[in-house]
Short mmCIF file of C-alpha atoms and ligand atoms in Angstrom, two decimals:
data_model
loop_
_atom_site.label_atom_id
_atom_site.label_comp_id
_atom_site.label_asym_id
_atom_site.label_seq_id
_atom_site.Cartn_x
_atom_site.Cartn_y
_atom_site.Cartn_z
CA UNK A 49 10.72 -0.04 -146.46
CA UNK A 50 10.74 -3.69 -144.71
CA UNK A 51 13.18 -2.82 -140.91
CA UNK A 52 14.41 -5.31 -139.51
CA UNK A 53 16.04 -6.20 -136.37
CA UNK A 54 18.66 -8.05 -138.53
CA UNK A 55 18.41 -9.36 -142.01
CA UNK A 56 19.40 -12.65 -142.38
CA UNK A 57 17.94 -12.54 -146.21
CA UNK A 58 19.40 -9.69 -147.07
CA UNK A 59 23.16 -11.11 -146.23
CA UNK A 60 22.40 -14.40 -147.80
CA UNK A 61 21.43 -13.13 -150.70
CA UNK A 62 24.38 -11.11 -150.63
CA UNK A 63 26.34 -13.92 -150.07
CA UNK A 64 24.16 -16.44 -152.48
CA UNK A 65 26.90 -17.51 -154.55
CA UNK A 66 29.26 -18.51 -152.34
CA UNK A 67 26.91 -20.23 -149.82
CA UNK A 68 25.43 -22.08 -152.45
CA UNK A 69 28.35 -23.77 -153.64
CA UNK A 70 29.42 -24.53 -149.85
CA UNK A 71 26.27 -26.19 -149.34
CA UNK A 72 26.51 -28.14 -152.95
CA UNK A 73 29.98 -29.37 -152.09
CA UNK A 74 28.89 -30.86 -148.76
CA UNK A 75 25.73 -32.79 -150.09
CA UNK A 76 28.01 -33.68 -152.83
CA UNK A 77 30.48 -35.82 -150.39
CA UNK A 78 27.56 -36.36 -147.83
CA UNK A 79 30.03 -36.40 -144.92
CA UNK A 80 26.98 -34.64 -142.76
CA UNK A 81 28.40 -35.05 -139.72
CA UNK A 82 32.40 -34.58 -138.47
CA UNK A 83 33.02 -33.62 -142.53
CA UNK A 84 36.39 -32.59 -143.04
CA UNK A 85 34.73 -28.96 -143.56
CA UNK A 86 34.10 -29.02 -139.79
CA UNK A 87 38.06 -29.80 -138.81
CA UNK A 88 38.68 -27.28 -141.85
CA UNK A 89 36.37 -24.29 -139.97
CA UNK A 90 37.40 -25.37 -136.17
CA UNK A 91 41.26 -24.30 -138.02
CA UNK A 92 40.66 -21.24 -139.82
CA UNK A 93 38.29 -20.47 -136.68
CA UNK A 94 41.62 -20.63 -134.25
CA UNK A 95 43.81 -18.31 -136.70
CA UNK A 96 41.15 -15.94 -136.93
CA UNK A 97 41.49 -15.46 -133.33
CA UNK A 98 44.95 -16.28 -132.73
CA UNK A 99 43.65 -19.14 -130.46
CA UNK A 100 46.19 -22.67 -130.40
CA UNK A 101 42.43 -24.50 -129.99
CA UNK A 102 39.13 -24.41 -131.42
CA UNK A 103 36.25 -26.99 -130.35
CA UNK A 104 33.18 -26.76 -132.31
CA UNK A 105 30.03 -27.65 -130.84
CA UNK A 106 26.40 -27.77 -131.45
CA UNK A 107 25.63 -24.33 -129.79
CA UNK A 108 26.66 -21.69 -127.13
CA UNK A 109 25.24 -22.79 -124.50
CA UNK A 110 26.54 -26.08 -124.59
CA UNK A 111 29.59 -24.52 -125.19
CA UNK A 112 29.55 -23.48 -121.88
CA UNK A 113 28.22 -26.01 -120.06
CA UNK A 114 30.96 -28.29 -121.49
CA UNK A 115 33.74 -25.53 -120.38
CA UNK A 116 32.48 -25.62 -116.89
CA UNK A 117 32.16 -29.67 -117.22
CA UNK A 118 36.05 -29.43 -118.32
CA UNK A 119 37.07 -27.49 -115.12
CA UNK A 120 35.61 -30.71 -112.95
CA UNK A 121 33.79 -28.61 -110.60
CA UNK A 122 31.95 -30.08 -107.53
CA UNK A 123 28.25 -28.95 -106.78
CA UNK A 124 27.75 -25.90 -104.27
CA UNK A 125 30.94 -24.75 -105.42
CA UNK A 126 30.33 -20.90 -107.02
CA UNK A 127 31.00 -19.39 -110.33
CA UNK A 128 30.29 -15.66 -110.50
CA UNK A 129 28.16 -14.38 -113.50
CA UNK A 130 26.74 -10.76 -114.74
CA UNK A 131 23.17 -10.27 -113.20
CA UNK A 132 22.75 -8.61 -116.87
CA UNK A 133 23.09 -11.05 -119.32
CA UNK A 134 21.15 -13.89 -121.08
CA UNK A 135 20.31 -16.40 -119.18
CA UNK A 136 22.18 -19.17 -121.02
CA UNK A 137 25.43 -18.23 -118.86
CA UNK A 138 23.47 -18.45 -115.62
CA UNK A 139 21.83 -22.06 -116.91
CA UNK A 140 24.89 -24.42 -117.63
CA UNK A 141 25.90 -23.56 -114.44
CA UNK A 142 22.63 -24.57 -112.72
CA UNK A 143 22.55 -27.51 -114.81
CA UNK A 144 25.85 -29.00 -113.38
CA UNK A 145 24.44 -28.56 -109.94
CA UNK A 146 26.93 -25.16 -109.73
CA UNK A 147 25.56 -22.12 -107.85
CA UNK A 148 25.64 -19.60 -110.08
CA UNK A 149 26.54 -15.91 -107.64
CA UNK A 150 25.08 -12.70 -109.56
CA UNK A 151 27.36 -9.73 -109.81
CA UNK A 152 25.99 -6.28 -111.09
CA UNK A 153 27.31 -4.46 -113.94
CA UNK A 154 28.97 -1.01 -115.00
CA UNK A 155 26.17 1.43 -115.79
CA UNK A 156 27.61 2.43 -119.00
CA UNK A 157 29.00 0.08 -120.61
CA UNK A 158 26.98 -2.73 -119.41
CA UNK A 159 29.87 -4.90 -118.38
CA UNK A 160 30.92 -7.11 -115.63
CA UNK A 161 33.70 -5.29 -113.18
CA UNK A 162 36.55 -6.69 -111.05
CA UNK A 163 35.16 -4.61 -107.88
CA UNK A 164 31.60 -6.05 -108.58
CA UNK A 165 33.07 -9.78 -108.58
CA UNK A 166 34.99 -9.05 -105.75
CA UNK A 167 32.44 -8.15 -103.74
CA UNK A 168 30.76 -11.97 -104.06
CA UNK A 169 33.97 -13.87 -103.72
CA UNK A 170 33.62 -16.48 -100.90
CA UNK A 171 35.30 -19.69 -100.18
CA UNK A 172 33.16 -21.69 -102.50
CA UNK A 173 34.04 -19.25 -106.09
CA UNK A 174 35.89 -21.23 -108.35
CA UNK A 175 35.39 -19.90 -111.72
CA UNK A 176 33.64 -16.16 -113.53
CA UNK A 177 32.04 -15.80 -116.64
CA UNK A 178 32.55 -12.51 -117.56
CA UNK A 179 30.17 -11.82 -120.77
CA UNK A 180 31.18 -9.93 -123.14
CA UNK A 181 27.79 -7.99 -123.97
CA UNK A 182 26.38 -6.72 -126.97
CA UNK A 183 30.10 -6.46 -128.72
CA UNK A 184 32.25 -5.14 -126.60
CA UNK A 185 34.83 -6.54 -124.41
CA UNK A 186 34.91 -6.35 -120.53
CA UNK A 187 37.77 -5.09 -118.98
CA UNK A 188 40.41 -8.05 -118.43
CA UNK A 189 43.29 -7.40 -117.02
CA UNK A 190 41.55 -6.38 -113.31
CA UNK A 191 39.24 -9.53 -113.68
CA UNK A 192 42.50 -11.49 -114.91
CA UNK A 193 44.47 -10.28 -111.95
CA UNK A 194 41.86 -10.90 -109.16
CA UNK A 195 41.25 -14.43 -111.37
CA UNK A 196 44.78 -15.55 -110.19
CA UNK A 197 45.13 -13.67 -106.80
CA UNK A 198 42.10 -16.22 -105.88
CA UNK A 199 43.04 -18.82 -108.18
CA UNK A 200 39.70 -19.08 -110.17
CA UNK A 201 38.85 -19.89 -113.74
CA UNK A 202 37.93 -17.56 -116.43
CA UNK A 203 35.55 -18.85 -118.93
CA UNK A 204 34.40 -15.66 -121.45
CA UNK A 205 31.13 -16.08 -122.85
CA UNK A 206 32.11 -14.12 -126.46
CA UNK A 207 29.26 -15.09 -127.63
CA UNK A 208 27.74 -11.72 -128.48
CA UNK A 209 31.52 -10.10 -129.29
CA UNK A 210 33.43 -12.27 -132.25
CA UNK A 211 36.21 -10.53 -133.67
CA UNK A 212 36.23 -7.83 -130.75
CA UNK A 213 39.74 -7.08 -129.05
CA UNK A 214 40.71 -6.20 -126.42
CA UNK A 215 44.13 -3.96 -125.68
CA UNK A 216 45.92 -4.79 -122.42
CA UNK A 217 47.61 -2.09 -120.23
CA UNK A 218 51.04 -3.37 -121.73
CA UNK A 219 49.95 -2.64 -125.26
CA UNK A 220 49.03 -6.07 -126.09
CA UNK A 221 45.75 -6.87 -128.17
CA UNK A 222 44.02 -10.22 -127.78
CA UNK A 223 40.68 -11.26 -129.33
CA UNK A 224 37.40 -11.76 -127.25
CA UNK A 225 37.03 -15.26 -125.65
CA UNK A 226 41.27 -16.22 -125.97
CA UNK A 227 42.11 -14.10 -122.64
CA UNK A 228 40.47 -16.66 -120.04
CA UNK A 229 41.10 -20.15 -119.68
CA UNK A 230 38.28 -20.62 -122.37
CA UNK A 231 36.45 -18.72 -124.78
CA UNK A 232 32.59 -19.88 -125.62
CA UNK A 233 30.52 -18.61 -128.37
CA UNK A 234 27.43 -18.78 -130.23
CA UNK A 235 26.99 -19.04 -134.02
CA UNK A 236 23.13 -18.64 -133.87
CA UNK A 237 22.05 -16.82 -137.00
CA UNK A 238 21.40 -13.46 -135.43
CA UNK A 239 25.08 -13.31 -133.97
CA UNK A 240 27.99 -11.51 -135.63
CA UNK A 241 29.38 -14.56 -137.20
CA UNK A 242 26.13 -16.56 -137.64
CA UNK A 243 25.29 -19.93 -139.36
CA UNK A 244 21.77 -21.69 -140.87
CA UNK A 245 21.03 -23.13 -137.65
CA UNK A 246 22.47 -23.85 -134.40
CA UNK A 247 26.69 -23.85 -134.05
CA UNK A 248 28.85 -22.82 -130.78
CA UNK A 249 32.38 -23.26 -130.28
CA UNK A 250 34.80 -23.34 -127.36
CA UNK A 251 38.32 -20.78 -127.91
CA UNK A 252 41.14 -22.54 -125.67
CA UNK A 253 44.72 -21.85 -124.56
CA UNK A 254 46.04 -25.63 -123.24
CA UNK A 255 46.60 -28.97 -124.92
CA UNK A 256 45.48 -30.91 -122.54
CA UNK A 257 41.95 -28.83 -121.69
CA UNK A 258 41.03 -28.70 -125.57
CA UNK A 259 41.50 -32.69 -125.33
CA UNK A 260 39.42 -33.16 -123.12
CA UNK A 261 36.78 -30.38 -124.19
CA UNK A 262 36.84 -33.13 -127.37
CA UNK A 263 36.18 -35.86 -125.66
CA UNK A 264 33.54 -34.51 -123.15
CA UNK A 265 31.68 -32.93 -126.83
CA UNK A 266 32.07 -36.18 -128.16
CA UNK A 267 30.88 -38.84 -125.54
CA UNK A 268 33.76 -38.82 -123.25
CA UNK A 269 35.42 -40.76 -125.94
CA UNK A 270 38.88 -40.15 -127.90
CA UNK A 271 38.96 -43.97 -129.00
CA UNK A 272 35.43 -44.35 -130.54
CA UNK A 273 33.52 -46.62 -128.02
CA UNK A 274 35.87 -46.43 -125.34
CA UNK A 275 34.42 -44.21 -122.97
CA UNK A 276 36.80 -42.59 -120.53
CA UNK A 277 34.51 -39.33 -119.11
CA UNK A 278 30.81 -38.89 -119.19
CA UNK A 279 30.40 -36.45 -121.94
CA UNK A 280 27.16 -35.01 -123.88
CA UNK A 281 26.73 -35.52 -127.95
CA UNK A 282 27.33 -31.69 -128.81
CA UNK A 283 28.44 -31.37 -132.25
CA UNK A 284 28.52 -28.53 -135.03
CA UNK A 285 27.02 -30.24 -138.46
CA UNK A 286 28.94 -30.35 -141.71
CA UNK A 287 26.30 -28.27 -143.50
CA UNK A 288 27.05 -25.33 -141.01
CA UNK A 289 30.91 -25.74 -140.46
CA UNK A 290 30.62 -24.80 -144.67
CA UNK A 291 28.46 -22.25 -144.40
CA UNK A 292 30.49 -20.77 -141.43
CA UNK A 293 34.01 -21.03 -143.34
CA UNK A 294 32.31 -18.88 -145.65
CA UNK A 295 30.86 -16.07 -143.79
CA UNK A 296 34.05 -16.23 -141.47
CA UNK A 297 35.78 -14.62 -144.81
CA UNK A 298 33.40 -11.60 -144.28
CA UNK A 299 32.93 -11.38 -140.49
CA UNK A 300 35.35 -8.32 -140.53
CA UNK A 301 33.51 -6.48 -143.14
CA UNK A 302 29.85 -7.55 -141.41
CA UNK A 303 31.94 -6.31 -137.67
CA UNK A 304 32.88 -3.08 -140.13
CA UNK A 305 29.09 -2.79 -141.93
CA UNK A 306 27.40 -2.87 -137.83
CA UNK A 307 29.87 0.01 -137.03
CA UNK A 308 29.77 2.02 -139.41
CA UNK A 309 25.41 2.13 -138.46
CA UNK A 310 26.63 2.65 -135.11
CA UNK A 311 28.66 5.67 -136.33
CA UNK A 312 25.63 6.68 -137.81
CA UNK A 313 23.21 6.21 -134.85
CA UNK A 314 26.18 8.31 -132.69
CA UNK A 315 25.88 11.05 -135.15
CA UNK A 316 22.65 11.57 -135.71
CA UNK A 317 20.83 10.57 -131.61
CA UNK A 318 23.93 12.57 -129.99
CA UNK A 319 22.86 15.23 -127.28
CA UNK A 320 18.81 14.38 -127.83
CA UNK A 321 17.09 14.54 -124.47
CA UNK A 322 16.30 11.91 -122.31
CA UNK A 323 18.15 8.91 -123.82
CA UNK A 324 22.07 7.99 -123.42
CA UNK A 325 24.36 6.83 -126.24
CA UNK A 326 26.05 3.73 -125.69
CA UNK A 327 29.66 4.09 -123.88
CA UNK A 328 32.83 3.11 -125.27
CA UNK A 329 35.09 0.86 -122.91
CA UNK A 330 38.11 2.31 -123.41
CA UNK A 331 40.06 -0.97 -123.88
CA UNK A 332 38.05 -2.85 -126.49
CA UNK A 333 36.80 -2.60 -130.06
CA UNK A 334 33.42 -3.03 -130.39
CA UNK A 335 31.29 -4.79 -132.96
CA UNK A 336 27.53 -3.90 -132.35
CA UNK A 337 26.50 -7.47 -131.79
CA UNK A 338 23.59 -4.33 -130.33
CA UNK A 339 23.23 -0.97 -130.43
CA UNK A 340 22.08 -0.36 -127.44
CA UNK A 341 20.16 3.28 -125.76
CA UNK A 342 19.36 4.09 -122.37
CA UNK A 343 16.28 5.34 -122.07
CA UNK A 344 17.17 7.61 -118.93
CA UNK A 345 14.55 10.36 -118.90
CA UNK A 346 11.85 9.13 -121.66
CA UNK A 347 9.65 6.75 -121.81
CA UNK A 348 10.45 3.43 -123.36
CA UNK A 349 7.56 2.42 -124.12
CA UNK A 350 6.79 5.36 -125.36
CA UNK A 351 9.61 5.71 -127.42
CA UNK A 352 9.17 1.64 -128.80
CA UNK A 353 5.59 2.16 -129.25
CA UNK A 354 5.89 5.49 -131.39
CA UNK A 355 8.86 3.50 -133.80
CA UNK A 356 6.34 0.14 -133.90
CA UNK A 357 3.51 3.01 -135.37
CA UNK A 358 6.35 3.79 -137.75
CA UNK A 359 7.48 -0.27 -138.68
CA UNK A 360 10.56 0.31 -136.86
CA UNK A 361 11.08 -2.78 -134.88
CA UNK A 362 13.03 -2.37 -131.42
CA UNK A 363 14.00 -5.01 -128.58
CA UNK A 364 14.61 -5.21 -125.32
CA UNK A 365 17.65 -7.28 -124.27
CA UNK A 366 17.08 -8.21 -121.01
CA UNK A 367 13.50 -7.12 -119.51
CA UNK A 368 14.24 -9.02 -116.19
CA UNK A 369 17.56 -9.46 -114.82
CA UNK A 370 18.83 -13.11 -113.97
CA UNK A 371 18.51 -12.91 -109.87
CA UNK A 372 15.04 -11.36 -110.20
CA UNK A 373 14.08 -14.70 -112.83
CA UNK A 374 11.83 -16.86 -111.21
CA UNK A 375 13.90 -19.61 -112.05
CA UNK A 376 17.40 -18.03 -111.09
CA UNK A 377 15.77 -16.22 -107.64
CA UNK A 378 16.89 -19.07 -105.55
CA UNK A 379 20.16 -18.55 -105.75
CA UNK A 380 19.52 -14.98 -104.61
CA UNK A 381 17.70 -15.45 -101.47
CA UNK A 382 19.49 -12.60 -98.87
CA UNK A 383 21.46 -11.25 -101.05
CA UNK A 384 22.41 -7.94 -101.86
CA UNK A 385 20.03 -6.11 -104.54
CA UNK A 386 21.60 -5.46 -107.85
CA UNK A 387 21.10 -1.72 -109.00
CA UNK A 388 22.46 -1.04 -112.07
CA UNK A 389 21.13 -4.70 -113.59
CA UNK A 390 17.67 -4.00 -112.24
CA UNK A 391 17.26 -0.35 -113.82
CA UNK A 392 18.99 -1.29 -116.72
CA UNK A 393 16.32 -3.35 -117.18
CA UNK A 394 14.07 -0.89 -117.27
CA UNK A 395 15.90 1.70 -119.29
CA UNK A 396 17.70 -0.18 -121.91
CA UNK A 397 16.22 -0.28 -125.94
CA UNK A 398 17.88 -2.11 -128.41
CA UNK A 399 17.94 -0.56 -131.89
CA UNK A 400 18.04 -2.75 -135.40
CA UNK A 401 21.36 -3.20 -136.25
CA UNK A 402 22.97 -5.61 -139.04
CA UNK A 403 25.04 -6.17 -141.84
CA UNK A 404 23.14 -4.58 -144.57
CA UNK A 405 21.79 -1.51 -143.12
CA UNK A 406 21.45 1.17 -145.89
CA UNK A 407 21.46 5.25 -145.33
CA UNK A 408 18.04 5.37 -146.20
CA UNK A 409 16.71 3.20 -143.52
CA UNK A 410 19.35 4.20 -140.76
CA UNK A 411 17.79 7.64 -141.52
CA UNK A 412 14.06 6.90 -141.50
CA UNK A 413 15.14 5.30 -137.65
CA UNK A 414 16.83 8.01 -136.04
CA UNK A 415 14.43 10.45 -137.53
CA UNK A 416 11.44 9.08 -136.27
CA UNK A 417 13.33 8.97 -132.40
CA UNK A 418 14.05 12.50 -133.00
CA UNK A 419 10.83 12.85 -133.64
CA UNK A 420 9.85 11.27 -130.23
CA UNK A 421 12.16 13.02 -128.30
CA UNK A 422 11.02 16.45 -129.83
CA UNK A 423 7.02 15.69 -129.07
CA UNK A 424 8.64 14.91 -125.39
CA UNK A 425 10.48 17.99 -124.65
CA UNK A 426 8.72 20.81 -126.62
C1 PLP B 115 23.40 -16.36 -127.74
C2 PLP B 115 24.05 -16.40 -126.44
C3 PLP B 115 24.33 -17.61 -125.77
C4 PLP B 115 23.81 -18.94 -126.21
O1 PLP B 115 24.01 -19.32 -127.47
P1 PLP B 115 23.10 -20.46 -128.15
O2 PLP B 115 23.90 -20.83 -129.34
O3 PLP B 115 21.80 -19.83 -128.49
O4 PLP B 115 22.96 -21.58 -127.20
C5 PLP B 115 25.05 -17.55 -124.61
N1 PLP B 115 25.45 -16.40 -124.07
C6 PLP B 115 25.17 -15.22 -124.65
C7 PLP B 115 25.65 -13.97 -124.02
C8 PLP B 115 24.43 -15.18 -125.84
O5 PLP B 115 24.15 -14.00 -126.40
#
């Protein structure tokens, strides 16, 4: 039995037929970059999450580094980010000559809190990235309240979450990445919706911000050579825009496929000793971008190195928190220490979870941690 983190292979082949003609059409009309498959995805994109604007993009990270180019932000001024995240949040901001201010994180569910970006609001905060980690969203409404009681920007990195929602105290559902000002995301293959390469895309509300997102991806320019902002050359290819309008037609069964293994895992690790289940926020669906343990009273290592003896792979997303980076530590100097991001650190184990997870290898994995946990506390 081959485990994988995620299998890409598996899901293309899976897939093969379709794919295949998507990537015949578009070396058929050659159109390789700006094809009309690209303006055809950045469309069916928006409906799927009931977004007015989609602006593709070459990937997530220049995704947000364009949203925070968009909000004409001055240098020194602050934008608040998770401590616990990947570091592509903290690093368009650092890029733009932005100070990126670390928050720390709910224990359980990983997530970003309105009393945690409270606490590092000064003068200088114009803008928070709440991340929506690992598939589930972070709780809005209190970060979307204390947003407009300071007047900053909300830019949601949903880069990890597409096709989450999110349920607001009135009832109301919105999708991940269309509650801020902007939505970012990633379509890097491992993600929920994933492409043959690189792909991002920005999720926004306003005419005239997703005109301008346009221009800045494309050069500054609306009029070709007729530069009216500095912008960056961040595109998503024709190739992937086909392959994306594709697996965009599957995303909810692949979001339904990486919970029902989650199910699974729930059933079959609940009440073993020494490592927590991941926690439901209340307010948000979750799609198991990862599945993600706690080791609170074993030993990772341990545990990792007794599934690696077994060919169960395992990760750890994120071993070092972003203030404790050696590139990030600057903007940390006398600051308060960050907890929860630092043990979480520590603690947290990330467990293979994809799209075409079968019974037989969901239950070779939790066996072999029951396993572990049994040698541990005979
Ligand atoms: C993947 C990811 C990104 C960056 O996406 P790329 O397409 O790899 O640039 C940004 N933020 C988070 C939370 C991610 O998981």
């Amino acid at each position: 039995m081959k485990l994988q983190m995620v299998d890409l292979q598996g899901q293309y082949l899976a897939l093969k037929q379709e794919i295949d003609a998507a990537i015949a059409q578009v070396l058929a009309n050659s159109h390789f970059i700006n094809g009309p498959d690209v303006t055809r995805f950045a469309q069916e994109f928006a409906a799927y999450n009931q977004v007015p604007y989609v602006i593709t993009c070459a990937n997530g990270t220049d995704a947000l580094q364009l949203a925070l180019m968009a909000l004409d932000l001055q240098p020194g001024e602050e934008v608040i980010v998770p401590a616990f995240t990947y570091v592509a949040t903290a690093e368009a901001i650092a890029l733009l000559g932005l100070t990126p201010v670390f928050a720390d994180v709910d224990p359980h569910t990983f997530l970003l809190t309105a009393a945690a970006i409270e606490e590092q609001i000064t003068s200088r905060t114009k803008a928070i990235v709440p991340v929506h980690l690992f598939g589930q969203c972070t709780d809005m409404a209190p970060i979307l309240a204390l947003a407009k009681k300071h007047d900053l920007y909300v830019i949601e990195d949903t880069a990890q979450a597409i096709g989450a929602a999110y349920t607001f105290p009135d009832g109301t559902a919105k999708k991940a990445g269309t509650m801020g000002h902007i939505g970012t995301t990633s379509f890097f293959p491992s993600k929920n919706l994933g492409c043959y390469g690189d792909g991002g895309a920005l999720l926004v509300q306003e005419d005239a911000l997703a005109a301008k997102l346009q221009m800045l991806a494309n050069h500054g320019q609306k009029q070709k050579y007729h530069h009216d902002l500095v912008g960056i050359n961040s595109r998503l290819d024709t190739l992937q825009a086909a392959i994306l309008s594709v697996k965009l037609r599957h995303l909810d069964i692949f979001n339904g496929n990486r919970q029902a293994s989650a199910a699974f895992y729930n059933e079959q690790l609940a009440l073993l000793p020494g490592i927590k289940l991941p926690t439901r926020a209340v307010q948000s669906t979750h799609v198991f971008h990862q599945y993600t343990l706690i080791c609170s009273d074993i030993s990772r290592e341990a545990l990792r190195a007794h599934l690696q003896q077994q060919g169960i792979p395992s990760m750890v997303y994120y071993p070092l928190p972003l203030h404790r980076q050696k590139a990030y530590e600057q903007y940390h100097k006398n600051k308060n220490p960050l907890p929860v991001s630092e043990k979480l650190s520590n603690q947290v184990l990330s467990l293979p979870i994809h799209t075409e997870q079968d019974p037989e290898q969901l239950i070779f994995i939790t066996a072999a941690i029951k396993e572990f946990t049994n040698q541990q506390y005979r």
